[in-house]
Coordinates of C-alpha atoms in Angstrom, one line a residue:
X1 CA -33.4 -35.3 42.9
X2 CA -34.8 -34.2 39.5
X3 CA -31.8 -35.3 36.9
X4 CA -29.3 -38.0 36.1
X5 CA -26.5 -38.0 39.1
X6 CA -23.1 -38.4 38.5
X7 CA -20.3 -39.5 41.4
X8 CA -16.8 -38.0 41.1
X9 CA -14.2 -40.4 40.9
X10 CA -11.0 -39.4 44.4
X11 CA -8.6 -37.6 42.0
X12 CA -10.0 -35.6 38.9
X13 CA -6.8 -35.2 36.8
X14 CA -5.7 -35.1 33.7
X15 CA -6.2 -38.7 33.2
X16 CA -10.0 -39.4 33.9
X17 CA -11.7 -35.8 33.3
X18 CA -11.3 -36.2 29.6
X19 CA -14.1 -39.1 29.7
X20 CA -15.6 -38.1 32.2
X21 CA -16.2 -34.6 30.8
X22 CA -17.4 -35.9 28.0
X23 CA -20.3 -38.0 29.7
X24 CA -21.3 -34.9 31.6
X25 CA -21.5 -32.9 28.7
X26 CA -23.7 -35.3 26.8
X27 CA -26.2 -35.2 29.7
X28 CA -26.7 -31.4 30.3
X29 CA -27.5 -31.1 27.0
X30 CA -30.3 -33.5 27.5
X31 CA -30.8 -33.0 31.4
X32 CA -30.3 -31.4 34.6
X33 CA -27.0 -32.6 36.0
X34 CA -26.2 -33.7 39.8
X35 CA -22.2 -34.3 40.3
X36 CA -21.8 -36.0 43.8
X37 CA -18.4 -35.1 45.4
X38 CA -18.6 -37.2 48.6
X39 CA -15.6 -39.6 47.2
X40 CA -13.8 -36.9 45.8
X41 CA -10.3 -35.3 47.5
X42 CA -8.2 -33.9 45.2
X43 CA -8.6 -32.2 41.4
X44 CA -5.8 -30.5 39.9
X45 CA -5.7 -28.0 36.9
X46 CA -7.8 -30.3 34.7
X47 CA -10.9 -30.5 37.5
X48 CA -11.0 -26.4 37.2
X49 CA -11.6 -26.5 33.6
X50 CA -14.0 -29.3 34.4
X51 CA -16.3 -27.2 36.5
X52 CA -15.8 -24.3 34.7
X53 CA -16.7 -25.9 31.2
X54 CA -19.4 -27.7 32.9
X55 CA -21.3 -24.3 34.7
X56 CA -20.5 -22.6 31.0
X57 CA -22.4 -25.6 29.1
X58 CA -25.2 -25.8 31.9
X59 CA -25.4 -21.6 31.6
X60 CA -26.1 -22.2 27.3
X61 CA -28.2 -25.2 27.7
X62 CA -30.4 -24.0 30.5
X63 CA -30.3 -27.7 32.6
X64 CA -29.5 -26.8 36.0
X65 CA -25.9 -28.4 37.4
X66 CA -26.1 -29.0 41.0
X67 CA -23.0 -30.1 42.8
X68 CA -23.2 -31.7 46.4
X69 CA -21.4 -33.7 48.8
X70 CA -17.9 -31.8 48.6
X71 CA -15.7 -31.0 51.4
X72 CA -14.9 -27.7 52.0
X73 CA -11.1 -28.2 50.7
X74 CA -12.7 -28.7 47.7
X75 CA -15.8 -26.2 48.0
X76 CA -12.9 -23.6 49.0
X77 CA -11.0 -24.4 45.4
X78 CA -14.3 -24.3 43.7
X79 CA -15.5 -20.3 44.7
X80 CA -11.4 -19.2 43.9
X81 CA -12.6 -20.3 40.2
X82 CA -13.3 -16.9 38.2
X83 CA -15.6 -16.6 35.1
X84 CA -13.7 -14.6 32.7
X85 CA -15.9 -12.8 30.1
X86 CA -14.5 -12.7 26.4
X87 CA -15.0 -9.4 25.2
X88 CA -17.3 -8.6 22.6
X89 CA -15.2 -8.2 19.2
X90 CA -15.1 -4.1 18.5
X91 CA -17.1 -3.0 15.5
X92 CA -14.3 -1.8 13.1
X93 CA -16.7 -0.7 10.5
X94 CA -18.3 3.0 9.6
X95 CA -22.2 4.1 10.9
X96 CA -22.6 6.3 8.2
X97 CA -21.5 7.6 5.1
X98 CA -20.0 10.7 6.4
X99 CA -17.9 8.7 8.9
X100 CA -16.2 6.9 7.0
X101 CA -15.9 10.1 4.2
X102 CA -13.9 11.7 7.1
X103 CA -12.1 8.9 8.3
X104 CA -10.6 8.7 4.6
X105 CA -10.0 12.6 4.3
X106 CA -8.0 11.9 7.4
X107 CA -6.0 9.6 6.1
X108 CA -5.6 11.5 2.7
X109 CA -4.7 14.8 4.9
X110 CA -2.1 12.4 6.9
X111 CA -0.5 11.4 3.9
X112 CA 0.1 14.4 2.1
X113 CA 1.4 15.8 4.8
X114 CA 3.8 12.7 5.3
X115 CA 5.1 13.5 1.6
X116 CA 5.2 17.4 2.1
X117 CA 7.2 17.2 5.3
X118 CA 10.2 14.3 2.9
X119 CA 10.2 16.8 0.1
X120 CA 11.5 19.4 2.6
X121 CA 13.6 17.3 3.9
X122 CA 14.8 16.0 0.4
X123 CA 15.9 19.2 -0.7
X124 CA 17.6 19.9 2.5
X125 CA 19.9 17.1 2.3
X126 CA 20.2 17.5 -1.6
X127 CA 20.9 21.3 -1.3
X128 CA 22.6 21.7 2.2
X129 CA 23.8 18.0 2.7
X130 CA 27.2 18.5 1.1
X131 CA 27.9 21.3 3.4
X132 CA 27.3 19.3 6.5
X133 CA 30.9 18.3 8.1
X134 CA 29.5 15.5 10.1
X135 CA 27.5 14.5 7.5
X136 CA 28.6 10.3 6.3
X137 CA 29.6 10.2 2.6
X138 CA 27.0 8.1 0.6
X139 CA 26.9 7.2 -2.8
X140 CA 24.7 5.4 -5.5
X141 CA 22.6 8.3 -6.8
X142 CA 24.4 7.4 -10.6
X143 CA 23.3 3.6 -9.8
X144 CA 20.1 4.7 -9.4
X145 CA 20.0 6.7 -12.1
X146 CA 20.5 3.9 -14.1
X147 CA 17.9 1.6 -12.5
X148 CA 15.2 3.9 -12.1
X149 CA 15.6 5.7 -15.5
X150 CA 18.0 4.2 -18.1
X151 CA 16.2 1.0 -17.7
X152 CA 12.8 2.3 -18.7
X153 CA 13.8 3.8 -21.4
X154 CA 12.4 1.0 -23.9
X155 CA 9.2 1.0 -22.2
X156 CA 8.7 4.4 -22.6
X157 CA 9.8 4.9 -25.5
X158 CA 7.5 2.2 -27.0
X159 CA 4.6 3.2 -24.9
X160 CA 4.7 7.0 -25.9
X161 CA 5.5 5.8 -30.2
X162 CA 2.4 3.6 -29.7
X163 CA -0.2 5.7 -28.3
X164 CA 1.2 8.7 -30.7
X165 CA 0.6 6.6 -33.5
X166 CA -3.2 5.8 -32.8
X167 CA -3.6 9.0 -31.8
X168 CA -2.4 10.3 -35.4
X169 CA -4.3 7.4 -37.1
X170 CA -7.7 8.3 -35.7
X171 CA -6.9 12.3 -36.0
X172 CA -5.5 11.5 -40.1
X173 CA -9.5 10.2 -40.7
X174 CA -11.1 13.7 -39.6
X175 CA -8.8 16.0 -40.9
X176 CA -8.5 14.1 -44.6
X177 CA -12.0 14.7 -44.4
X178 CA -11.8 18.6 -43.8
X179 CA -8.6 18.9 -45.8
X180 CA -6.8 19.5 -43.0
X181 CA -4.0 17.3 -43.2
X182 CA -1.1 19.9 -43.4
X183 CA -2.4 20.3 -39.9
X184 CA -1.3 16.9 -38.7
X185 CA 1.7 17.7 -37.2
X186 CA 1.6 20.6 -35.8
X187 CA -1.2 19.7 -33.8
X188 CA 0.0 15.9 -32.6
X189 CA 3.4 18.0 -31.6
X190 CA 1.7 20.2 -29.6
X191 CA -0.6 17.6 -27.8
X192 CA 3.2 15.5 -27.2
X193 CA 4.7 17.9 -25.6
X194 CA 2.2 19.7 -23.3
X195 CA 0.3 16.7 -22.3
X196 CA 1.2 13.2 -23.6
X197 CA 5.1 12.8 -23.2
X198 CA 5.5 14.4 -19.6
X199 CA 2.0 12.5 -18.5
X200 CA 2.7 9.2 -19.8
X201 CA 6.0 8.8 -19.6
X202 CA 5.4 9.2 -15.2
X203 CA 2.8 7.1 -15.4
X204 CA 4.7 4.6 -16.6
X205 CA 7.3 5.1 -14.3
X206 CA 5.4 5.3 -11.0
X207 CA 4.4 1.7 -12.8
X208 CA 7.7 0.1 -12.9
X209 CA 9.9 2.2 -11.1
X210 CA 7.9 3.9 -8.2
X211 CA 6.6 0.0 -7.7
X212 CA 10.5 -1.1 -7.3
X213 CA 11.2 1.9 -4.8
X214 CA 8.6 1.0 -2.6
X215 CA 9.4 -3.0 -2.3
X216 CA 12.5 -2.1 -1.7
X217 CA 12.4 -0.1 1.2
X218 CA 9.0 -1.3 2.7
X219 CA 11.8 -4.7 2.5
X220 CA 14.0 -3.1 4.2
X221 CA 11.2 -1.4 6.9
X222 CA 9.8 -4.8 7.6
X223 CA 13.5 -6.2 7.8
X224 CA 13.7 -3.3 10.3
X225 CA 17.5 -2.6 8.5
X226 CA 15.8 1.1 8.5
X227 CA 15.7 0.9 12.6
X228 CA 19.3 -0.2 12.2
X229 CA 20.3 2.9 10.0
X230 CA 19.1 5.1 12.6
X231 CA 21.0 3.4 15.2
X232 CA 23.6 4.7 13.6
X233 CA 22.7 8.1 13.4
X234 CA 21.9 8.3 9.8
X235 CA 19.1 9.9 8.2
X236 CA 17.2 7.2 6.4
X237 CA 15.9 10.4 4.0
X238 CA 19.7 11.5 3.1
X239 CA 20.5 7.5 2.9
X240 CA 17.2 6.3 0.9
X241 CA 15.4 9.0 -0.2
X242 CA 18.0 11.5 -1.4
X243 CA 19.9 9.4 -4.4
X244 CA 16.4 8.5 -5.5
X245 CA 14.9 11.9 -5.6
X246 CA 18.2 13.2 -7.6
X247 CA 18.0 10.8 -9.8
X248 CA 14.4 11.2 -10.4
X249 CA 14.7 14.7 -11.2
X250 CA 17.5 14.1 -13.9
X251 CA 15.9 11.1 -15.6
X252 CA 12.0 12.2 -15.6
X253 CA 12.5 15.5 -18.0
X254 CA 14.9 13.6 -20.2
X255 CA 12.7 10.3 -20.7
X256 CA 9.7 12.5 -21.3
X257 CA 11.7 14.5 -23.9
X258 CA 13.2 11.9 -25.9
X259 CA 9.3 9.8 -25.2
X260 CA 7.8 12.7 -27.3
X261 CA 10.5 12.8 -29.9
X262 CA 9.5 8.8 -30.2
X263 CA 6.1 9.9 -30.8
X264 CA 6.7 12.6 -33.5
X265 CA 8.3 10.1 -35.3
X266 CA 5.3 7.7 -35.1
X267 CA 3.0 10.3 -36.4
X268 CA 5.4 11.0 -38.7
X269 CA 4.2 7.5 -40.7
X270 CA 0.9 8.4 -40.6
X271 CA 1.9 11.7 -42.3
X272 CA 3.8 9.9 -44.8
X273 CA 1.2 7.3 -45.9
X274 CA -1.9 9.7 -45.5
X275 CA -0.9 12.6 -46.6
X276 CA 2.4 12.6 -48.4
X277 CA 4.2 15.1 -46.0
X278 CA 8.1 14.8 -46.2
X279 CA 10.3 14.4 -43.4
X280 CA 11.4 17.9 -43.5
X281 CA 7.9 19.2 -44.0
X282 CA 6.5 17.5 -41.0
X283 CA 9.0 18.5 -38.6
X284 CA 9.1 22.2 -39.7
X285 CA 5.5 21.7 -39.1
X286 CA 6.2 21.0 -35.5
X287 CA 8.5 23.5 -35.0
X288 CA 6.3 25.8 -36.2
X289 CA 3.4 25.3 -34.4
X290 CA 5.2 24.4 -30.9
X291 CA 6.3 27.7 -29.2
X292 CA 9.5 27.8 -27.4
X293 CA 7.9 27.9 -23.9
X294 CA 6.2 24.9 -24.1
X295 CA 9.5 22.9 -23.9
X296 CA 10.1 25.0 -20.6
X297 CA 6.1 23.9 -19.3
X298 CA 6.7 20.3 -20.0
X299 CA 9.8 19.7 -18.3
X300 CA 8.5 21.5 -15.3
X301 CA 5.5 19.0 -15.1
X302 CA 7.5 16.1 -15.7
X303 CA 10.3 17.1 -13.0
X304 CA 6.7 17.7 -10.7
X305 CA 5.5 14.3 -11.8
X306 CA 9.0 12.1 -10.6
X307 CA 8.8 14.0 -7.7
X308 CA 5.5 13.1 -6.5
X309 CA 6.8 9.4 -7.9
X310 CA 9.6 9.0 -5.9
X311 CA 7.9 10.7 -2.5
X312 CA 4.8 8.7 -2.3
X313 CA 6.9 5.7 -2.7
X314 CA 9.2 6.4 -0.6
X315 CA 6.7 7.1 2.4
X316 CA 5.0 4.0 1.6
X317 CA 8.1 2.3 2.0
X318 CA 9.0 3.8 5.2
X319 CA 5.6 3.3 6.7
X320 CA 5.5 -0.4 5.9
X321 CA 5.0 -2.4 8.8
X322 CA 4.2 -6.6 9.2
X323 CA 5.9 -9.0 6.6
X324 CA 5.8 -10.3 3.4
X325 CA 2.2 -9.2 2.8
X326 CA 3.0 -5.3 4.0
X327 CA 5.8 -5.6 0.9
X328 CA 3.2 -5.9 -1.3
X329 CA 0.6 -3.5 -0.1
X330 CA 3.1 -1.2 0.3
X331 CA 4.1 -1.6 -3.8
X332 CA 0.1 -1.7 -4.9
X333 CA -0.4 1.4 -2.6
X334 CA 2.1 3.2 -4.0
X335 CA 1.7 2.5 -7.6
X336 CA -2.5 3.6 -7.2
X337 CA -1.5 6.8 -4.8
X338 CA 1.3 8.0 -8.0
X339 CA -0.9 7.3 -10.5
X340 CA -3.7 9.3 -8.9
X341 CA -1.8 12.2 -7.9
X342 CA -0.1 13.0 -11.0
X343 CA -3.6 13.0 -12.9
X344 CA -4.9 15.3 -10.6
X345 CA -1.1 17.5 -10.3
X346 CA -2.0 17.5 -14.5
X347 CA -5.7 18.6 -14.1
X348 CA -3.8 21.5 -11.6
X349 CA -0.7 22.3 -14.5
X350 CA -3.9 22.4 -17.1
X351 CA -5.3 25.3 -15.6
X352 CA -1.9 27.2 -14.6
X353 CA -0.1 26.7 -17.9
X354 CA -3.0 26.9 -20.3

């Protein structure tokens, strides 16, 4: 018989197929393999993964493995064994470009749809919430007004002074150079008030406020205290949502007010130093040159801007699902998805307003 044979011990347990499998195994990579089964009368779990690694081995390795000699208790125990197959892992990946282009859109058109459908249901709990007689009494919007806005007042403030003040630095070069210096701040007041102020002021709170929103609830998703609420029978949106939008809509216009103020009077040293305006000079300049309705432009933006803040944070919070590491892609995602979609809601006010 072509082959190195090999004579089964009575019992294959546990005990002796370790060793055993091992010599066999060493051998079928080398040769064919005979396993002689004439002394052999009972094999228990162990002698099934025997065989089955050995015929799996034998299948890789091409070597033939020829078993003989068995009695038919064992020959019957041999053909119950079943060869599972391990499925082949799926492809998760994209064929093409235009796959995976509408795989994203998808997901895009899925999401905006998400925060569409919470805004309605934000306003109905904020408008027609009070009026419900079953409705649970819940607090903490004024707590939240003082987390999500009070708090960031400092960084706002000194983000919005500091950009305004390289802004007039660079712009004071030019214009000394045309003479144009009377122009200073009319101009930089304009640009505060219609574009910098409402924009940056969001953008830094979908930064540090949106990001605490959205760990927060994803926390409390992946805790699964949200399942728990609606056990209850209360609306995680009139619960969660609701103090948060409210108090997003109060704080954003007022930040992004007193944010461009901040800036005016950063230009206003530029003016000082460069140009010799006065105090009351430069801001009569802004007055001037700001119409009325521009006031009423900004704060709609900014109001637009917490809104979309507070909703895409929010959904990403109440879509979180796994543990700790879901916490934290909820927080990035939510702090990428704000950021992008208030400069693009600004590219859309540009062309309505202006």
């Amino acid at each position: 018989m072509e082959g190195r044979t090999i004579t089964l011990p009575v019992a294959l347990t546990a005990t002796n197929s370790k060793e055993l499998l091992r010599e066999c195994r060493r051998t079928l990579y080398k040769e064919p393999l005979n396993l002689d089964g004439s002394s052999l009368t009972r094999m228990d779990y162990s002698g099934d993964a025997f065989f089955a690694l050995l015929a799996d081995l034998s299948e890789k390795t091409g070597n033939k493995l020829t078993l003989a000699h068995f009695n038919e208790e064992i020959k019957a125990q041999l053909r119950a064994l079943k060869k599972e197959k391990i499925p082949k892992k799926v492809k998760t990946g994209y064929s093409n470009f235009l796959e995976a282009l509408g795989a994203k859109t998808i997901v895009i058109a899925k999401e905006v749809a998400e925060v569409f459908i919470l805004l309605n249901m934000s306003i109905y709990w904020m408008i027609c919430g009070p009026f419900d007689k079953g409705r649970s009494k819940f607090g903490g919007t004024a707590k939240q007004v003082f987390m999500l806005g009070t708090e960031a007042t400092g960084i706002c403030f000194l983000m919005v002074a500091l950009i305004c003040f390289t802004m007039a630095l660079q712009s004071s070069f030019m214009l000394k150079a045309v003479g144009g210096g009377s122009y200073l701040a009319s101009g930089l007041g304009y640009l505060i008030f219609a574009e910098i102020s409402p924009l940056l002021t969001t953008i830094i709170l979908a930064g540090r406020s949106g990001s605490s929103i959205a760990a927060e609830i994803a926390n409390m998703s992946v805790c699964e205290e949200i399942k728990a609420i609606k056990t209850m029978a209360i609306s995680p949106v009139q619960y969660l949502v609701v103090p948060r939008f409210i108090a997003m809509t109060i704080c954003t216009p007022i930040l992004a007010f007193c944010a461009g103020i901040a800036g005016c009077l950063a230009g206003f040293l530029i003016g000082y130093f460069f140009f010799d305006i006065s105090f009351a000079n430069y801001f009569q300049s802004i007055r001037d040159g700001i119409p009325p309705i521009l006031f009423l432009k900004s704060t709609v933006k900014s109001i637009a801007f917490g809104w979309l803040v507070t909703l895409i944070s929010c959904n990403k919070g109440l879509n979180a699902e796994g543990g700790a590491e879901a916490v934290g892609l909820a927080t990035t995602s939510s702090v990428v998805v704000s950021i992008s979609a208030i400069i693009v809601a600004d590219c859309a006010f540009s062309f309505i307003f202006y």
